[in-house]
PDB file of N, CA and C in Angstrom:
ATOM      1  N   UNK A   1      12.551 -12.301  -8.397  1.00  0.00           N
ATOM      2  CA  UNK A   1      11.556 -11.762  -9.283  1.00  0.00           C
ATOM      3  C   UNK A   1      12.251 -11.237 -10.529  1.00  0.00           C
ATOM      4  N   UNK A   2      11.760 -11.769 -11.548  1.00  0.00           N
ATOM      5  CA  UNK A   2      12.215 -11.244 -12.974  1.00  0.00           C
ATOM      6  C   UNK A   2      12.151  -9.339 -12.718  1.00  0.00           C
ATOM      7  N   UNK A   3      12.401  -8.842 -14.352  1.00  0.00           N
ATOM      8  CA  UNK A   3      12.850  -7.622 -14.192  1.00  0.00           C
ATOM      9  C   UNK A   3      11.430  -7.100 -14.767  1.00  0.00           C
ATOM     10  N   UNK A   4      10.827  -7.963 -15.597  1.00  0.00           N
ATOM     11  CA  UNK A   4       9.584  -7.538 -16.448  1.00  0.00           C
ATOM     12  C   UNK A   4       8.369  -7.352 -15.436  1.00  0.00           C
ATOM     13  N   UNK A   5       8.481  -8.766 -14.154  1.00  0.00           N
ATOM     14  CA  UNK A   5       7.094  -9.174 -13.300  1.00  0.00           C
ATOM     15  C   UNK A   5       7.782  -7.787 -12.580  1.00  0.00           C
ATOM     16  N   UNK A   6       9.114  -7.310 -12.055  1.00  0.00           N
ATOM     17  CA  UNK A   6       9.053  -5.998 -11.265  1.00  0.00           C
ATOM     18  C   UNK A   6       8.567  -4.833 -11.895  1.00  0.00           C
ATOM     19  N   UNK A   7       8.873  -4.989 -12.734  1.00  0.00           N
ATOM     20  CA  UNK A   7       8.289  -3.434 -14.012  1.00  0.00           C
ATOM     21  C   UNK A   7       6.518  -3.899 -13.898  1.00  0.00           C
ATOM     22  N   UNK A   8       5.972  -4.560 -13.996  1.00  0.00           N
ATOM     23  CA  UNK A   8       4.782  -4.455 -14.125  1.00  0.00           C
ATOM     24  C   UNK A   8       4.097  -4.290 -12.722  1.00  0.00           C
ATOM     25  N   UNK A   9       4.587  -4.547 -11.316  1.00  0.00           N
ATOM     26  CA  UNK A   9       3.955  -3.883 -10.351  1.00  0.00           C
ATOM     27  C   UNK A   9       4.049  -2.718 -10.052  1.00  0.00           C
ATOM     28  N   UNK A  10       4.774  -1.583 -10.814  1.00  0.00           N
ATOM     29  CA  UNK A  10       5.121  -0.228 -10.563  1.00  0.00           C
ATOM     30  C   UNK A  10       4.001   0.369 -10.819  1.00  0.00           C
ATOM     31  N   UNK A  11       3.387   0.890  -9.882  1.00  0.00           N
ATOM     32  CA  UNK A  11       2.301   1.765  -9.689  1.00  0.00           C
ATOM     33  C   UNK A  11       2.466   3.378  -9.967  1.00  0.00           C
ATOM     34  N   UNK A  12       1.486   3.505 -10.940  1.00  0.00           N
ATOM     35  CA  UNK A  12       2.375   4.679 -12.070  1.00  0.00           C
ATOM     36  C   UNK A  12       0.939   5.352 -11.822  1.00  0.00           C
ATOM     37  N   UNK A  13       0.330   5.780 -10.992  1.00  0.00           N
ATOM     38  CA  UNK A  13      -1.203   6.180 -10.080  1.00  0.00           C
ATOM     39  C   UNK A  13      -0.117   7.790  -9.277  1.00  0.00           C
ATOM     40  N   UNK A  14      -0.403   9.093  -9.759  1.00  0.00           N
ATOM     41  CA  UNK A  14      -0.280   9.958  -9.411  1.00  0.00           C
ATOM     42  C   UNK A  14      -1.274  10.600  -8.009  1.00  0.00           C
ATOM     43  N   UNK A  15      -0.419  10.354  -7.102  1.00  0.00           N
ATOM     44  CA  UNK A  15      -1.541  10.927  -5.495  1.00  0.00           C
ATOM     45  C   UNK A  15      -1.080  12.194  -5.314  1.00  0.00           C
ATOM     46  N   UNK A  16      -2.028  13.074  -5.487  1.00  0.00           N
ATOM     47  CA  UNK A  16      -2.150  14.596  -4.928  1.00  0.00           C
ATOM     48  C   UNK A  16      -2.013  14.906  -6.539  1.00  0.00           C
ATOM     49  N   UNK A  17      -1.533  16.468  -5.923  1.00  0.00           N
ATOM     50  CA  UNK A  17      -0.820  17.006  -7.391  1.00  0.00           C
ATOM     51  C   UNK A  17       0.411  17.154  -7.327  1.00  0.00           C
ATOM     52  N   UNK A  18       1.215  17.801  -7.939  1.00  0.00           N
ATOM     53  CA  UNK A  18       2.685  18.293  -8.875  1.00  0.00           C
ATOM     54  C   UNK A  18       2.926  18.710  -7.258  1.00  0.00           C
ATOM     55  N   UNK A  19       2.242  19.880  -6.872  1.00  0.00           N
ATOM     56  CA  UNK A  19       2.534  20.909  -6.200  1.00  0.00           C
ATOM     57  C   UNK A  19       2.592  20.235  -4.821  1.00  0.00           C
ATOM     58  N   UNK A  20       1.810  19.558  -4.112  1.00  0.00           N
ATOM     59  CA  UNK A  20       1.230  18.551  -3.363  1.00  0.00           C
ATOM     60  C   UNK A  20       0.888  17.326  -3.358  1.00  0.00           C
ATOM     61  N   UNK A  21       2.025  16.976  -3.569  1.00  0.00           N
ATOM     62  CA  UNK A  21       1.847  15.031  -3.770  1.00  0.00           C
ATOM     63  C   UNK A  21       1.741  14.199  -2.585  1.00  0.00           C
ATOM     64  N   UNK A  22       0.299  14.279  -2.094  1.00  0.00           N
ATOM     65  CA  UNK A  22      -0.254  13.750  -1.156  1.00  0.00           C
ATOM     66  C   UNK A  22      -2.066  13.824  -1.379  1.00  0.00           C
ATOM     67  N   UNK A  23      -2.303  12.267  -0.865  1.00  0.00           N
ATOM     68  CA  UNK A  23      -3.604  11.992  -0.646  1.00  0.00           C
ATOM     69  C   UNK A  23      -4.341  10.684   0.808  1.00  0.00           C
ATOM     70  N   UNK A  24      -5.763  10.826   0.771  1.00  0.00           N
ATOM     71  CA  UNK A  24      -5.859   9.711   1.697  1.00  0.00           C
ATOM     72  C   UNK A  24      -6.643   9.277   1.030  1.00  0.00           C
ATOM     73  N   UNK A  25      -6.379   7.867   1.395  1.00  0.00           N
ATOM     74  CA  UNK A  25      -7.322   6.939   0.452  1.00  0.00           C
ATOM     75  C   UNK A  25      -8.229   5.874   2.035  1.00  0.00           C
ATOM     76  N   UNK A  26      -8.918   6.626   2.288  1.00  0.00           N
ATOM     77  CA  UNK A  26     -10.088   5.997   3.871  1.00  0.00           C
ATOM     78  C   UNK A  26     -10.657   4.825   3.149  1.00  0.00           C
ATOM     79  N   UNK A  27     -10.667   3.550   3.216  1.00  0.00           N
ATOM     80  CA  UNK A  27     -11.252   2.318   2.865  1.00  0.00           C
ATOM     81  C   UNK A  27     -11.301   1.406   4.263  1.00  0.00           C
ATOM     82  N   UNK A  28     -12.010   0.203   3.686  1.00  0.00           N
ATOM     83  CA  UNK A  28     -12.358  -1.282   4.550  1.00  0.00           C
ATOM     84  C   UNK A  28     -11.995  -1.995   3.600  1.00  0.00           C
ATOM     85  N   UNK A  29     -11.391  -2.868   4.127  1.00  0.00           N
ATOM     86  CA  UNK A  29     -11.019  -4.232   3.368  1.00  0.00           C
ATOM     87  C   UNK A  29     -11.742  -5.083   4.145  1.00  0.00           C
ATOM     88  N   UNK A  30     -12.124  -6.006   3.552  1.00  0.00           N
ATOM     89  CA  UNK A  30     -12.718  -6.002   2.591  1.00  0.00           C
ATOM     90  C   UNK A  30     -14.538  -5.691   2.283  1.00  0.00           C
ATOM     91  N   UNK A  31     -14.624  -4.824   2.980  1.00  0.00           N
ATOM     92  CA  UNK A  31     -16.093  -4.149   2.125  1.00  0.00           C
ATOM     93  C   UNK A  31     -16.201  -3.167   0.872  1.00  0.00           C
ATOM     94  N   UNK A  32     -14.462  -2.298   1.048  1.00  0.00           N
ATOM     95  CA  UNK A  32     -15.107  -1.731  -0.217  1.00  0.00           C
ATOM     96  C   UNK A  32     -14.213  -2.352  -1.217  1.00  0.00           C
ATOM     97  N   UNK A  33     -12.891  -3.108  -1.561  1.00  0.00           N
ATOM     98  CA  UNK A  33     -12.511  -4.036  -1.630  1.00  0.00           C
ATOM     99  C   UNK A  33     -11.915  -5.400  -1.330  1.00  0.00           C
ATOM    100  N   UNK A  34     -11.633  -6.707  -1.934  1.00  0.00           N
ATOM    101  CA  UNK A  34     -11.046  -7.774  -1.442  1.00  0.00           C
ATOM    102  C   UNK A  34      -9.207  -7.353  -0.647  1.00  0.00           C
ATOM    103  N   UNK A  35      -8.647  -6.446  -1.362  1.00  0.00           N
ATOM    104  CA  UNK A  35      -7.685  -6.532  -0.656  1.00  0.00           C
ATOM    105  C   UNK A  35      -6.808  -5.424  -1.973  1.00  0.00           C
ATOM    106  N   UNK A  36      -5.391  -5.558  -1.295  1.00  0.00           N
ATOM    107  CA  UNK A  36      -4.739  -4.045  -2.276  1.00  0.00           C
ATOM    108  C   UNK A  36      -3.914  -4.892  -2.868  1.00  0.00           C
ATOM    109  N   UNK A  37      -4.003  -4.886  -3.901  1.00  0.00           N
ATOM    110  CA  UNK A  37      -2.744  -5.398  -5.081  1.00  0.00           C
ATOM    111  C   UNK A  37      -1.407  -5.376  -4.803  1.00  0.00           C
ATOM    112  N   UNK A  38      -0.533  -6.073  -4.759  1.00  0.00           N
ATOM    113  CA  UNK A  38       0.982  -6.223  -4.285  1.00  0.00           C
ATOM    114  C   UNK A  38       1.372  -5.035  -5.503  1.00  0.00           C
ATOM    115  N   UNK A  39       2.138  -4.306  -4.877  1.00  0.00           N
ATOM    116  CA  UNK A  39       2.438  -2.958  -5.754  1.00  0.00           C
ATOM    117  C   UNK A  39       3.668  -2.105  -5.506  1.00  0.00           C
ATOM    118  N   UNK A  40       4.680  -1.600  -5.863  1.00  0.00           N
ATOM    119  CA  UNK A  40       5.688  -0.600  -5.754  1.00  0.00           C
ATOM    120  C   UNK A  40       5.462   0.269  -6.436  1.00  0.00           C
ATOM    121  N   UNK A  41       5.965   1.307  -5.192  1.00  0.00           N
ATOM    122  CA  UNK A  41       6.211   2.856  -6.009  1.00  0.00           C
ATOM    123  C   UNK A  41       7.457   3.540  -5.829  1.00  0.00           C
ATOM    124  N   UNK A  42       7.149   4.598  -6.048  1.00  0.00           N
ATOM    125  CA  UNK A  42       8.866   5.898  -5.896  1.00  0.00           C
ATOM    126  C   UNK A  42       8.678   6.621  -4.870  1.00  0.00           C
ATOM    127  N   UNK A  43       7.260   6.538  -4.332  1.00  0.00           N
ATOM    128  CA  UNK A  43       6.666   7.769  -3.589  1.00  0.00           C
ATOM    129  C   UNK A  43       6.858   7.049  -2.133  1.00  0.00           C
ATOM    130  N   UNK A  44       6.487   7.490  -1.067  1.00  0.00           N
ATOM    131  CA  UNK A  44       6.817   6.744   0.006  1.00  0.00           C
ATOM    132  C   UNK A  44       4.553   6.622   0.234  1.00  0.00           C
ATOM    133  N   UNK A  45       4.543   5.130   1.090  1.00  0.00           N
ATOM    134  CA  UNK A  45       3.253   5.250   1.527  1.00  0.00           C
ATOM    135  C   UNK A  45       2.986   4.588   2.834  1.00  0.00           C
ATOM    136  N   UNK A  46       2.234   5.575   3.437  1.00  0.00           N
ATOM    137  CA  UNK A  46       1.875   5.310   5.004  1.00  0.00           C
ATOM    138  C   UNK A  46       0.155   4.779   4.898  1.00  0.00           C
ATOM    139  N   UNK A  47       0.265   3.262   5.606  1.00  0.00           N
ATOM    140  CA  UNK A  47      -0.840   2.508   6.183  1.00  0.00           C
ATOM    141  C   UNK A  47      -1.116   2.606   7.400  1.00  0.00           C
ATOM    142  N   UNK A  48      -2.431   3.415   8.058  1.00  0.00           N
ATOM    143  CA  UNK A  48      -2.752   3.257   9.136  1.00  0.00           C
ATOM    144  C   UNK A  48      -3.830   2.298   9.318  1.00  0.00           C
ATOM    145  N   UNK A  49      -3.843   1.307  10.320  1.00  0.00           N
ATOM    146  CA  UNK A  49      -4.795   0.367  10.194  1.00  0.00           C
ATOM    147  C   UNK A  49      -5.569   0.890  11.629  1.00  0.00           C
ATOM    148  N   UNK A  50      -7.071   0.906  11.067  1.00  0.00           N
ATOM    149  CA  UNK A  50      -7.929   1.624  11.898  1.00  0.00           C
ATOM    150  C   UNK A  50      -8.455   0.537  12.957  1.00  0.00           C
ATOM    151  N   UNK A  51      -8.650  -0.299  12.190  1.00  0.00           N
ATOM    152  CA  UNK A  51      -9.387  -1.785  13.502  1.00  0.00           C
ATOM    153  C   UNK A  51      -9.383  -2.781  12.726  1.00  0.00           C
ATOM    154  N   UNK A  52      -9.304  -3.876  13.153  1.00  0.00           N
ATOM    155  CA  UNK A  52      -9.436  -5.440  12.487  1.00  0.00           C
ATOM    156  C   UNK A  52      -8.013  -6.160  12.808  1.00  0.00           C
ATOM    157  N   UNK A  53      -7.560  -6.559  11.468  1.00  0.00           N
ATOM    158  CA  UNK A  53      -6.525  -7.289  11.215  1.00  0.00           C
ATOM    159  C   UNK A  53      -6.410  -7.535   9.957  1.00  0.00           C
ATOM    160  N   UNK A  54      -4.641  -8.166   9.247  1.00  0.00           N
ATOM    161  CA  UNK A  54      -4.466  -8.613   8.229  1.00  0.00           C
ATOM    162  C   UNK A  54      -2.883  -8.853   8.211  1.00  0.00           C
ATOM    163  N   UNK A  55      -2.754  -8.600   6.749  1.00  0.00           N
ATOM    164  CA  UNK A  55      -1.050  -8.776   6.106  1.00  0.00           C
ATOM    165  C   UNK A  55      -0.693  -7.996   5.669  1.00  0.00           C
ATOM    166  N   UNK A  56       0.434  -7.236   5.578  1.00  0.00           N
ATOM    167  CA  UNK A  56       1.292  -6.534   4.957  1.00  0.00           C
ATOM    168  C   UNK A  56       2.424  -7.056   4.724  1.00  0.00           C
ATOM    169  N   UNK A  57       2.702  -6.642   3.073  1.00  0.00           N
ATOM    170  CA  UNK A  57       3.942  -7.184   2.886  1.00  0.00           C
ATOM    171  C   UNK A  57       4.629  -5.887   2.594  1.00  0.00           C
ATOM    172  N   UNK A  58       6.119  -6.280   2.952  1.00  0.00           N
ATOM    173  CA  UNK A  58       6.809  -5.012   2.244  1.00  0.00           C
ATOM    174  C   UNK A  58       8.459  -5.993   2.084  1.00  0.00           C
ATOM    175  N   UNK A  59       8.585  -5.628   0.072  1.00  0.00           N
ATOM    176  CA  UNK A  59       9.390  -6.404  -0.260  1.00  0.00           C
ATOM    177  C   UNK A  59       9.489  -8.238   0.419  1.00  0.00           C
ATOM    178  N   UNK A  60      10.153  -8.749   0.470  1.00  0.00           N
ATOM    179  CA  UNK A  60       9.374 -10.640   0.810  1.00  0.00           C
ATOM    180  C   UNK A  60       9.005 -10.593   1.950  1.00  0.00           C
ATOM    181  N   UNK A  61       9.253  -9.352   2.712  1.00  0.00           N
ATOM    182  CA  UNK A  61       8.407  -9.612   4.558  1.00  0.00           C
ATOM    183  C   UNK A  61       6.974  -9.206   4.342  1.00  0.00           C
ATOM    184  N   UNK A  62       6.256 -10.617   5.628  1.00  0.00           N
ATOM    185  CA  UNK A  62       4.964 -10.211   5.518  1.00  0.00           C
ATOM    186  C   UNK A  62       4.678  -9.980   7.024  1.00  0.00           C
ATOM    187  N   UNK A  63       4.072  -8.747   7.122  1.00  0.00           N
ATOM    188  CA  UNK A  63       3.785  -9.132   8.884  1.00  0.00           C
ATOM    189  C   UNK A  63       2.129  -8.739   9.109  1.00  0.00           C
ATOM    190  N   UNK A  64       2.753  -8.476  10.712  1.00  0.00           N
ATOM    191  CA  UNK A  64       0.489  -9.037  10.495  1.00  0.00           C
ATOM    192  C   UNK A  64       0.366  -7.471  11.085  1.00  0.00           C
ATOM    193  N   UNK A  65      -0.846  -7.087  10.773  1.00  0.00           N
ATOM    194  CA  UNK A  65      -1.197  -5.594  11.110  1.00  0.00           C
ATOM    195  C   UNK A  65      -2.557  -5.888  11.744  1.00  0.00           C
ATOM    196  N   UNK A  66      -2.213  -5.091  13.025  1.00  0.00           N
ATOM    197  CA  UNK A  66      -3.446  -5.201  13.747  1.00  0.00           C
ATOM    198  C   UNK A  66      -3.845  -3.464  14.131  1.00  0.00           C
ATOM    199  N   UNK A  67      -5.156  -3.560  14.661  1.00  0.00           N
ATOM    200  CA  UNK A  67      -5.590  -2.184  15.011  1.00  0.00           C
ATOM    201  C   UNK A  67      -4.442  -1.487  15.691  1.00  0.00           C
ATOM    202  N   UNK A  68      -4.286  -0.091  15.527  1.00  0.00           N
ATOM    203  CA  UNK A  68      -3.348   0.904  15.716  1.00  0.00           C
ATOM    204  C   UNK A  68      -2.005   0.954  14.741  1.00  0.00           C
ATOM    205  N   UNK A  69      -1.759  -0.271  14.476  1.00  0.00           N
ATOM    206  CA  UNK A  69      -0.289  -0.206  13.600  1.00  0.00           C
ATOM    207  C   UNK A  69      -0.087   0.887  12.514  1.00  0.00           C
ATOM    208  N   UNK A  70       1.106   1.267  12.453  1.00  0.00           N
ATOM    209  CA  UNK A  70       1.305   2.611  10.982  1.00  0.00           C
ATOM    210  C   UNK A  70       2.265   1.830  10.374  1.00  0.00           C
ATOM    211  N   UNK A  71       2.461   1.252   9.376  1.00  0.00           N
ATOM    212  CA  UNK A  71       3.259   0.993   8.342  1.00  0.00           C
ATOM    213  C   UNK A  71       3.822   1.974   7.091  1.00  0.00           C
ATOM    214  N   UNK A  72       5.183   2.179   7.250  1.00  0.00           N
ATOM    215  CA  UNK A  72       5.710   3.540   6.284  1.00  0.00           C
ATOM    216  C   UNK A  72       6.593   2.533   4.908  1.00  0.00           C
TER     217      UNK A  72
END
């Protein structure tokens, strides 16, 4: 991956505040959207998958996430 296509997935989206940099973001994929944008950050982020199935990628691995899985 070029250096520009990596600079442009940096997710520059502040969760919590200063003081407390933490949030939850409760969704369905896809009812309340198609799916989450391939994205990096600085911050660390935890996926709990509540029921269903899908993909997660992290850096070129993709694996499959099924109900119960936590991805950090």
């Amino acid at each position: 991956m070029h250096s520009k296509d990596f600079d442009r997935l940096l997710e520059t989206k502040q969760h919590g505040s200063a003081l407390f940099p933490f949030n939850i973001y409760p969704c369905s994929i896809p009812v309340d959207f198609p799916a989450v944008a391939l994205h990096w950050q600085q911050s660390m982020e935890l996926i709990y998958i509540k029921k269903g199935r899908g993909l997660v990628q992290s850096g070129l691995q993709m694996t499959e996430a099924r109900k119960g899985d936590i991805f950090i």
